[in-house]
Coordinates of C-alpha atoms in Angstrom, one line a residue:
M1 CA 112.6 127.8 80.7
I2 CA 112.9 124.2 80.5
L3 CA 115.9 124.0 78.1
L4 CA 117.5 126.5 80.7
A5 CA 116.6 124.6 83.7
S6 CA 118.3 121.8 82.7
L7 CA 121.3 123.9 82.4
I8 CA 121.8 123.2 85.8
I9 CA 124.7 120.5 87.0
I10 CA 122.6 118.2 89.4
M11 CA 125.0 116.1 91.3
K12 CA 124.4 113.4 93.7
Y13 CA 125.5 113.6 97.4
N14 CA 126.0 110.6 100.1
Y15 CA 125.0 111.8 103.7
K16 CA 125.1 110.7 107.1
A17 CA 122.9 113.0 109.8
R18 CA 120.8 113.0 113.1
N19 CA 117.0 113.9 112.5
I20 CA 115.3 116.1 115.0
E21 CA 115.0 112.8 117.1
G22 CA 118.6 112.5 117.6
G23 CA 118.4 109.4 115.1
V24 CA 121.1 108.5 112.6
Q25 CA 120.4 107.8 109.0
E26 CA 122.1 107.9 105.9
G27 CA 121.1 108.8 102.6
V28 CA 121.5 110.1 99.1
I29 CA 120.3 113.8 97.4
E30 CA 119.9 115.7 94.6
A31 CA 121.2 119.2 94.6
S32 CA 123.1 121.7 92.8
S33 CA 126.1 121.8 95.1
K34 CA 127.4 120.6 98.2
E35 CA 126.2 124.0 99.9
A36 CA 122.3 123.3 98.6
A37 CA 122.3 119.7 99.5
A38 CA 123.0 120.6 103.1
L39 CA 120.4 123.4 103.1
L40 CA 117.7 121.0 101.5
L41 CA 118.6 118.5 104.0
Q42 CA 118.3 121.1 106.8
K43 CA 114.6 122.1 105.7
Y44 CA 113.6 118.6 106.7
N45 CA 115.3 119.1 110.0
I46 CA 117.9 116.7 109.1
F47 CA 121.4 117.8 110.3
V48 CA 124.2 116.5 108.5
T49 CA 127.2 115.1 110.0
S50 CA 128.8 113.9 107.0
L51 CA 128.4 114.5 103.3
S52 CA 130.3 113.6 100.2
E53 CA 129.8 113.7 96.2
E54 CA 128.9 110.5 94.9
R55 CA 130.5 110.8 91.5
A56 CA 132.7 108.7 88.8
G57 CA 136.4 108.9 88.4
E58 CA 137.7 112.4 87.3
S59 CA 140.5 112.9 85.1
F60 CA 143.3 114.6 86.3
L61 CA 143.2 117.4 83.8
K62 CA 139.5 118.4 84.8
K63 CA 140.7 118.5 88.6
I64 CA 143.3 121.4 88.0
E65 CA 140.7 122.9 85.8
L66 CA 138.4 123.2 88.6
T67 CA 140.7 124.5 90.7
K68 CA 141.9 127.3 88.9
R69 CA 141.2 131.1 90.0
V70 CA 138.6 133.0 88.6
S71 CA 140.2 136.5 86.8
K72 CA 138.9 139.4 88.0
K73 CA 138.2 140.4 84.2
D74 CA 135.9 136.8 84.3
L75 CA 134.3 138.3 87.2
A76 CA 133.5 141.8 85.9
V77 CA 132.2 140.7 82.7
F78 CA 130.2 137.8 85.0
F79 CA 128.4 140.7 86.9
R80 CA 128.4 143.2 84.1
Q81 CA 126.0 141.0 82.1
L82 CA 123.7 139.8 85.5
S83 CA 123.2 143.7 85.8
I84 CA 122.0 144.3 82.5
M85 CA 120.0 141.1 82.2
L86 CA 118.6 142.2 85.5
E87 CA 117.9 145.6 84.3
S88 CA 116.0 144.0 81.2
R89 CA 113.5 142.0 83.8
V90 CA 114.9 138.6 83.1
P91 CA 114.1 136.3 85.9
V92 CA 117.2 135.9 87.9
V93 CA 117.3 131.9 88.1
Q94 CA 116.9 132.4 84.2
T95 CA 119.8 134.5 83.8
L96 CA 122.4 132.7 86.1
Q97 CA 121.5 129.9 83.8
S98 CA 121.8 131.9 80.7
L99 CA 125.4 132.8 82.4
A100 CA 126.4 129.2 83.6
A101 CA 125.5 128.1 80.2
Q102 CA 127.5 130.4 78.2
T103 CA 131.0 130.5 80.7
N104 CA 133.5 128.9 79.2
R105 CA 135.7 127.9 82.2
A106 CA 134.5 124.9 84.1
S107 CA 135.6 126.0 87.2
F108 CA 133.1 129.1 87.3
K109 CA 130.6 127.9 85.1
K110 CA 129.6 124.9 88.2
T111 CA 130.3 128.0 90.7
V112 CA 127.3 129.7 89.2
A113 CA 125.3 126.9 88.4
G114 CA 125.8 126.1 92.2
I115 CA 124.5 129.9 92.9
A116 CA 121.6 129.7 90.1
G117 CA 120.5 126.5 92.5
L118 CA 120.3 128.6 95.6
V119 CA 118.6 131.3 94.1
E120 CA 115.9 128.9 92.7
E121 CA 115.5 127.2 96.3
G122 CA 114.9 131.0 97.7
F123 CA 118.5 132.4 98.6
P124 CA 119.1 135.8 97.7
I125 CA 122.1 136.7 95.4
S126 CA 124.2 137.6 98.3
D127 CA 124.0 134.7 100.5
A128 CA 124.6 132.3 97.5
C129 CA 127.4 134.2 96.6
A130 CA 129.1 133.9 99.9
F131 CA 128.6 130.1 99.9
Y132 CA 131.7 130.6 97.3
P133 CA 134.1 132.5 99.2
K134 CA 137.2 132.0 97.2
V135 CA 135.7 133.5 94.1
F136 CA 133.3 136.0 96.3
D137 CA 135.0 137.8 99.0
N138 CA 133.3 139.8 101.8
F139 CA 133.5 143.1 99.9
Y140 CA 131.3 142.4 96.9
I141 CA 129.0 140.1 98.8
N142 CA 127.7 143.6 100.9
L143 CA 127.8 145.2 98.1
I144 CA 125.4 143.0 96.6
K145 CA 123.4 143.1 100.1
S146 CA 123.2 146.5 99.9
G147 CA 121.5 146.6 96.6
E148 CA 119.2 144.1 97.8
A149 CA 118.4 146.0 101.0
S150 CA 117.5 148.9 98.7
G151 CA 115.6 147.5 95.8
K152 CA 118.9 148.6 93.3
I153 CA 120.3 145.0 92.8
S154 CA 121.0 145.9 89.3
D155 CA 122.9 149.3 90.0
A156 CA 124.9 147.3 92.9
L157 CA 125.8 144.9 90.4
Y158 CA 127.0 147.5 87.9
Y159 CA 129.4 149.1 91.0
V160 CA 130.8 145.8 91.5
S161 CA 131.6 145.3 88.0
D162 CA 132.7 148.5 87.7
H163 CA 135.1 148.1 90.5
F164 CA 136.4 144.5 89.1
E165 CA 137.1 146.0 85.8
K166 CA 139.2 148.8 87.7
E167 CA 141.0 145.9 89.6
S168 CA 141.6 144.1 86.4
D169 CA 142.8 147.3 84.5
I170 CA 145.8 147.5 87.0
I171 CA 147.3 144.0 87.1
A172 CA 146.7 143.9 83.4
Q173 CA 149.2 147.0 83.1
I174 CA 151.5 145.9 85.4
K175 CA 152.0 142.1 83.5
Q176 CA 152.0 144.0 80.2
A177 CA 154.9 145.8 81.3
M178 CA 156.6 143.1 82.2
V179 CA 156.5 141.2 79.5
Y180 CA 159.3 142.3 77.7
P181 CA 162.4 142.3 80.3
A182 CA 160.8 138.7 81.4
F183 CA 161.3 137.5 78.0
V184 CA 164.3 139.3 77.4
I185 CA 166.0 137.9 80.6
S186 CA 164.6 134.4 79.8
V187 CA 167.1 134.3 76.5
L188 CA 169.4 135.6 78.7
F189 CA 169.6 132.6 80.8
V190 CA 168.9 130.3 78.0
V191 CA 171.9 131.6 76.0
M192 CA 174.1 131.7 79.2
A193 CA 172.8 128.2 79.7
I194 CA 173.9 127.3 76.3
I195 CA 177.8 128.5 76.5
V196 CA 178.2 127.3 80.1
I197 CA 177.2 123.4 79.2
Q198 CA 177.8 123.3 75.7
L199 CA 180.8 126.2 74.6
M200 CA 182.9 126.0 77.8
P201 CA 183.9 122.5 78.5
K202 CA 185.1 122.3 74.8
I203 CA 187.2 126.2 75.2
A204 CA 188.7 124.4 78.3
E205 CA 189.9 121.4 77.1
L206 CA 191.6 123.3 73.9
I207 CA 193.1 125.4 76.6
K208 CA 194.6 122.6 78.7
E209 CA 195.3 121.1 75.1
T210 CA 198.0 124.1 73.9
G211 CA 198.7 125.7 76.9
V212 CA 197.3 129.2 76.4
E213 CA 197.1 131.4 79.5
P214 CA 193.5 132.3 79.5
S215 CA 192.8 136.0 80.0
F216 CA 190.7 137.1 83.2
F217 CA 187.1 136.5 82.0
T218 CA 188.0 133.3 80.5
K219 CA 189.2 132.4 83.9
M220 CA 185.8 133.5 85.4
M221 CA 183.7 131.9 83.0
L222 CA 185.7 128.5 83.4
N223 CA 186.0 128.7 87.3
F224 CA 181.8 129.0 87.1
Y225 CA 181.7 126.1 85.0
K226 CA 184.2 123.9 87.1
F227 CA 181.7 125.1 90.3
L228 CA 178.5 124.4 88.6
G229 CA 180.5 120.8 87.4
D230 CA 181.4 120.4 91.1
F231 CA 178.8 121.8 93.2
W232 CA 175.4 121.2 91.4
W233 CA 173.8 119.0 93.5
I234 CA 174.5 121.2 96.6
L235 CA 172.3 123.7 94.5
A236 CA 170.0 121.6 93.5
I237 CA 169.0 120.5 97.0
I238 CA 169.7 124.1 98.7
L239 CA 168.1 126.2 96.1
P240 CA 164.4 124.5 96.1
I241 CA 164.8 124.8 99.8
F242 CA 165.2 127.9 100.1
I243 CA 162.5 128.9 97.8
V244 CA 160.0 127.2 99.4
F245 CA 161.3 128.2 103.1
L246 CA 160.9 131.9 101.6
I247 CA 157.5 131.3 100.1
Y248 CA 156.3 129.5 103.9
Y249 CA 157.8 132.7 105.7
F250 CA 156.3 135.0 103.8
Q251 CA 152.9 133.6 103.8
S252 CA 152.7 133.3 107.5
K253 CA 151.8 136.4 109.2
S254 CA 155.4 137.9 110.8
G255 CA 156.8 137.1 107.4
K256 CA 153.8 138.7 105.4
K257 CA 154.2 141.8 107.6
K258 CA 157.9 142.1 107.1
Y259 CA 157.6 141.5 103.2
D260 CA 154.9 144.4 103.5
K261 CA 157.4 146.7 105.5
I262 CA 159.9 146.3 103.4
S263 CA 157.9 146.3 99.7
L264 CA 157.1 149.9 101.0
K265 CA 160.6 150.7 101.7
L266 CA 162.3 149.9 98.8
P267 CA 163.4 153.2 96.7
L268 CA 162.4 152.2 93.1
I269 CA 158.7 150.7 93.7
K270 CA 157.7 152.2 97.2
E271 CA 155.7 155.4 95.0
F272 CA 154.0 153.2 92.8
L273 CA 153.2 151.1 95.7
K274 CA 151.3 153.4 97.3
K275 CA 149.5 154.9 94.7
V276 CA 148.0 151.3 93.8
F277 CA 147.3 150.6 97.4
I278 CA 145.3 154.1 97.8
V279 CA 143.3 153.6 94.8
R280 CA 142.4 150.1 96.2
F281 CA 141.5 152.0 99.5
C282 CA 139.6 155.2 98.1
S283 CA 137.5 152.5 95.5
N284 CA 136.5 150.6 97.7
I285 CA 135.3 152.8 100.5
S286 CA 133.8 155.0 97.6
T287 CA 132.2 152.0 95.6
L288 CA 130.6 151.1 99.3
L289 CA 129.6 154.4 100.0
I290 CA 127.7 155.0 96.4
A291 CA 125.7 151.4 97.1
G292 CA 124.5 152.9 100.0
V293 CA 126.8 151.2 102.7
P294 CA 127.2 153.1 106.3
I295 CA 131.1 154.4 106.9
N296 CA 131.8 152.3 109.4
R297 CA 130.6 149.5 107.8
A298 CA 132.4 150.3 104.9
L299 CA 135.7 150.9 106.4
R300 CA 135.4 147.6 108.4
I301 CA 134.9 145.4 105.2
T302 CA 137.9 147.2 103.2
G303 CA 140.1 146.5 106.0
E304 CA 139.6 143.1 105.7
T305 CA 140.1 143.2 102.1
V306 CA 143.1 144.6 101.9
D307 CA 146.1 143.0 100.9
N308 CA 149.2 144.6 102.4
T309 CA 149.4 144.5 106.6
I310 CA 150.4 148.0 107.0
Y311 CA 147.2 149.6 105.6
K312 CA 145.1 146.6 106.5
E313 CA 145.8 148.3 110.4
I314 CA 146.1 152.1 109.2
V315 CA 142.0 151.0 107.8
L316 CA 140.8 149.3 110.7
E317 CA 142.5 152.1 113.0
I318 CA 140.5 154.6 110.9
E319 CA 136.9 152.5 111.1
Q320 CA 137.5 152.3 115.2
K321 CA 138.4 156.3 115.4
V322 CA 135.1 157.2 113.0
S323 CA 133.5 154.9 115.2
E324 CA 134.5 156.9 118.3
G325 CA 133.4 160.0 116.5
E326 CA 136.7 161.1 114.7
K327 CA 136.6 162.2 111.2
M328 CA 138.6 160.3 108.9
S329 CA 140.8 162.9 107.6
Q330 CA 142.2 163.5 111.2
V331 CA 143.5 159.6 111.4
L332 CA 144.5 159.9 108.1
L333 CA 146.9 163.1 109.0
R334 CA 148.6 160.7 111.0
H335 CA 149.7 158.6 108.5
Q336 CA 151.4 161.1 106.1
D337 CA 153.7 158.0 105.0
Y338 CA 151.5 156.2 103.5
F339 CA 148.6 158.5 103.2
P340 CA 149.7 162.1 101.4
L341 CA 148.3 165.2 101.9
F342 CA 146.7 165.3 99.0
V343 CA 144.5 162.5 99.5
T344 CA 143.6 163.7 103.6
Q345 CA 142.9 167.6 101.9
I346 CA 140.3 166.1 99.4
V347 CA 138.9 163.7 102.1
K348 CA 138.5 166.6 104.1
V349 CA 136.7 168.6 101.8
G350 CA 134.4 165.4 101.3
E351 CA 133.3 165.3 104.7
E352 CA 132.9 168.5 105.0
T353 CA 130.5 168.8 101.8
G354 CA 128.7 165.3 102.4
K355 CA 130.0 164.0 98.9
L356 CA 133.1 161.3 100.4
D357 CA 131.9 158.9 97.9
K358 CA 132.1 161.3 95.2
V359 CA 135.6 162.7 95.6
L360 CA 137.0 159.4 96.6
T361 CA 136.5 158.6 93.1
E362 CA 137.8 161.5 91.8
V363 CA 141.1 160.9 93.7
V364 CA 140.8 157.8 92.3
N365 CA 140.5 158.6 88.6
F366 CA 144.0 160.8 89.4
Y367 CA 145.6 157.9 91.1
Q368 CA 144.8 155.5 88.1
K369 CA 145.9 157.7 85.5
E370 CA 149.4 158.4 87.9
I371 CA 149.7 154.5 88.1
K372 CA 149.2 154.8 84.5
R373 CA 151.7 157.2 83.2
T374 CA 154.4 155.7 85.9
I375 CA 153.9 151.9 83.9
D376 CA 154.3 153.8 80.5
L377 CA 157.4 155.6 81.9
F378 CA 158.9 152.3 83.3
S379 CA 158.2 150.4 80.2
A380 CA 159.9 153.3 78.1
L381 CA 163.0 153.3 80.2
L382 CA 163.1 149.8 80.9
E383 CA 163.8 148.7 77.5
P384 CA 167.1 150.7 76.9
I385 CA 168.0 149.6 80.3
I386 CA 167.9 146.0 79.9
I387 CA 169.3 146.3 76.5
I388 CA 172.3 148.0 77.3
L389 CA 172.7 145.4 80.3
L390 CA 172.6 143.0 77.7
G391 CA 175.0 144.4 75.9
I392 CA 176.9 144.2 79.0
V393 CA 176.6 140.7 79.5
I394 CA 177.2 139.2 75.9
T395 CA 180.2 141.6 75.7
F396 CA 181.7 139.7 78.5
L397 CA 180.5 136.5 77.2
A398 CA 181.5 137.0 73.8
I399 CA 185.5 138.7 75.3
S400 CA 185.8 135.4 77.8
V401 CA 185.5 133.1 74.7
L402 CA 186.7 134.9 71.9
S403 CA 189.9 135.9 73.7
S404 CA 190.5 132.4 74.2
L405 CA 190.3 131.2 70.8
Y406 CA 192.8 133.8 69.5
G407 CA 194.9 132.8 72.0
V408 CA 195.0 129.0 70.8
I409 CA 194.8 130.3 67.3
G410 CA 197.9 132.1 67.6
T411 CA 200.1 129.0 68.8
V412 CA 199.3 127.4 65.7

C-alpha cells in the first residue's frame, strides 16, 4: 500500500491568497494537482488569487507529450479496468493508483494520478473527473454521478467503458477505410512532383533545342511547370492563408453551422453521417437511461455533447418539448430529414411499453451494422476507383513525357 501511495505525483505550487480576515499571504503547498492544491487551501479558509506550479525546466518534447489528447480507446480500457477492480472490492484510491502506474501515456498518467489524489482527499470519482473537462466531458461525469447516487458505481463505469468502445470502433472503422486511399494519393503526388520538378525541365530543354512541336498533353505539363516556376511564391503565401482562414471560419459558430449543414447535404456522404449521428444520439440516451438518469436530463446532456449543430438544435428542442409534456417520438416526427421514420416508430414503441432504453439500444445495434456495411462497401468500391483514376493520371503523364521524347528521337 505504501508503494502504491508513492505512485501519486506530488508537486509543489506557489500560491498567493487571502485568508478569511482579508489578509494577503504567500507560500508553497504540495498536492497531486493544481485543482487539489486549490481545494486543500480552501479547506483552511485560504482563498487563492494566484496558483502556479513550482518546477524545473521541462524539455520541449515532454511538454508536447503532456498536451496530447487521450484517445477513446485509452478511456475505454481505463473505465473497464476501474469497473472490474471496484467490482472486486479493491479500494478506490488503490485502484486509481494502480491504473496510474500502468498507464504508458504521460498526460493520462498525470490525469489519473490527479484523480487518485482528489479521491484520497474525499472527493467522489465524478467530482474528481470533473476537474479534467478536456478528458472527461459532461456526459461521462453525469453517468458516473448516477452510479454513485444509486450505489452501482461499477455498473455505471461499465456503461461508460462500453460507450467509449462503441465510439472508438466507429472511428477506427472510418480511419481504416481511409488508409489505402490516403497512401495511394500520397504516392501519386510524390510521382507527379518528381516528374514536374526533375523530368519536365529536361524535356523542355530538349524540345527547345530540337524545335519539335510538343503534343497537347506535353504543352499542358510544360505550362503547368512554367506556372509553378513563375508563381510558386504566390501559392506559398496564399495557400497557407486560405487554409488558416478555412480552419478559423469553420471553428466559428456561424462557420461550424454552415459546415454541418453542407456536410449533411453532400450526396455521397450525407446518409452515412446521419447514421453516425443517430447512433451517437440513441447510444447516449440509452446509456444514460440504463444508468438511471431521468429522460429530461439525459436529453439535455446529450444535446450538450452532440458535435453537429443541426442535431444539437433538434436534441435541445426535444428536451424542451418533453419537459412541456410532449413525447419524444412526436418531436422526431417533425424532423424526418434527420431521423428516419423507422427510428421514430421504434421510439414510439419504447415510450408506449416503457422500454425506451432497450429499444434505443436495438436502434444502435442496427445502425452500427449498417455503418459497418457502408464502410465495407466504400472500401470495396474505393480500391478499383482509385486504381482507375491512378491509371488515367499515369497514362496522361506517360503520354505527355513519351510523346515529346518520340518527337525528339524522330528528329535525330
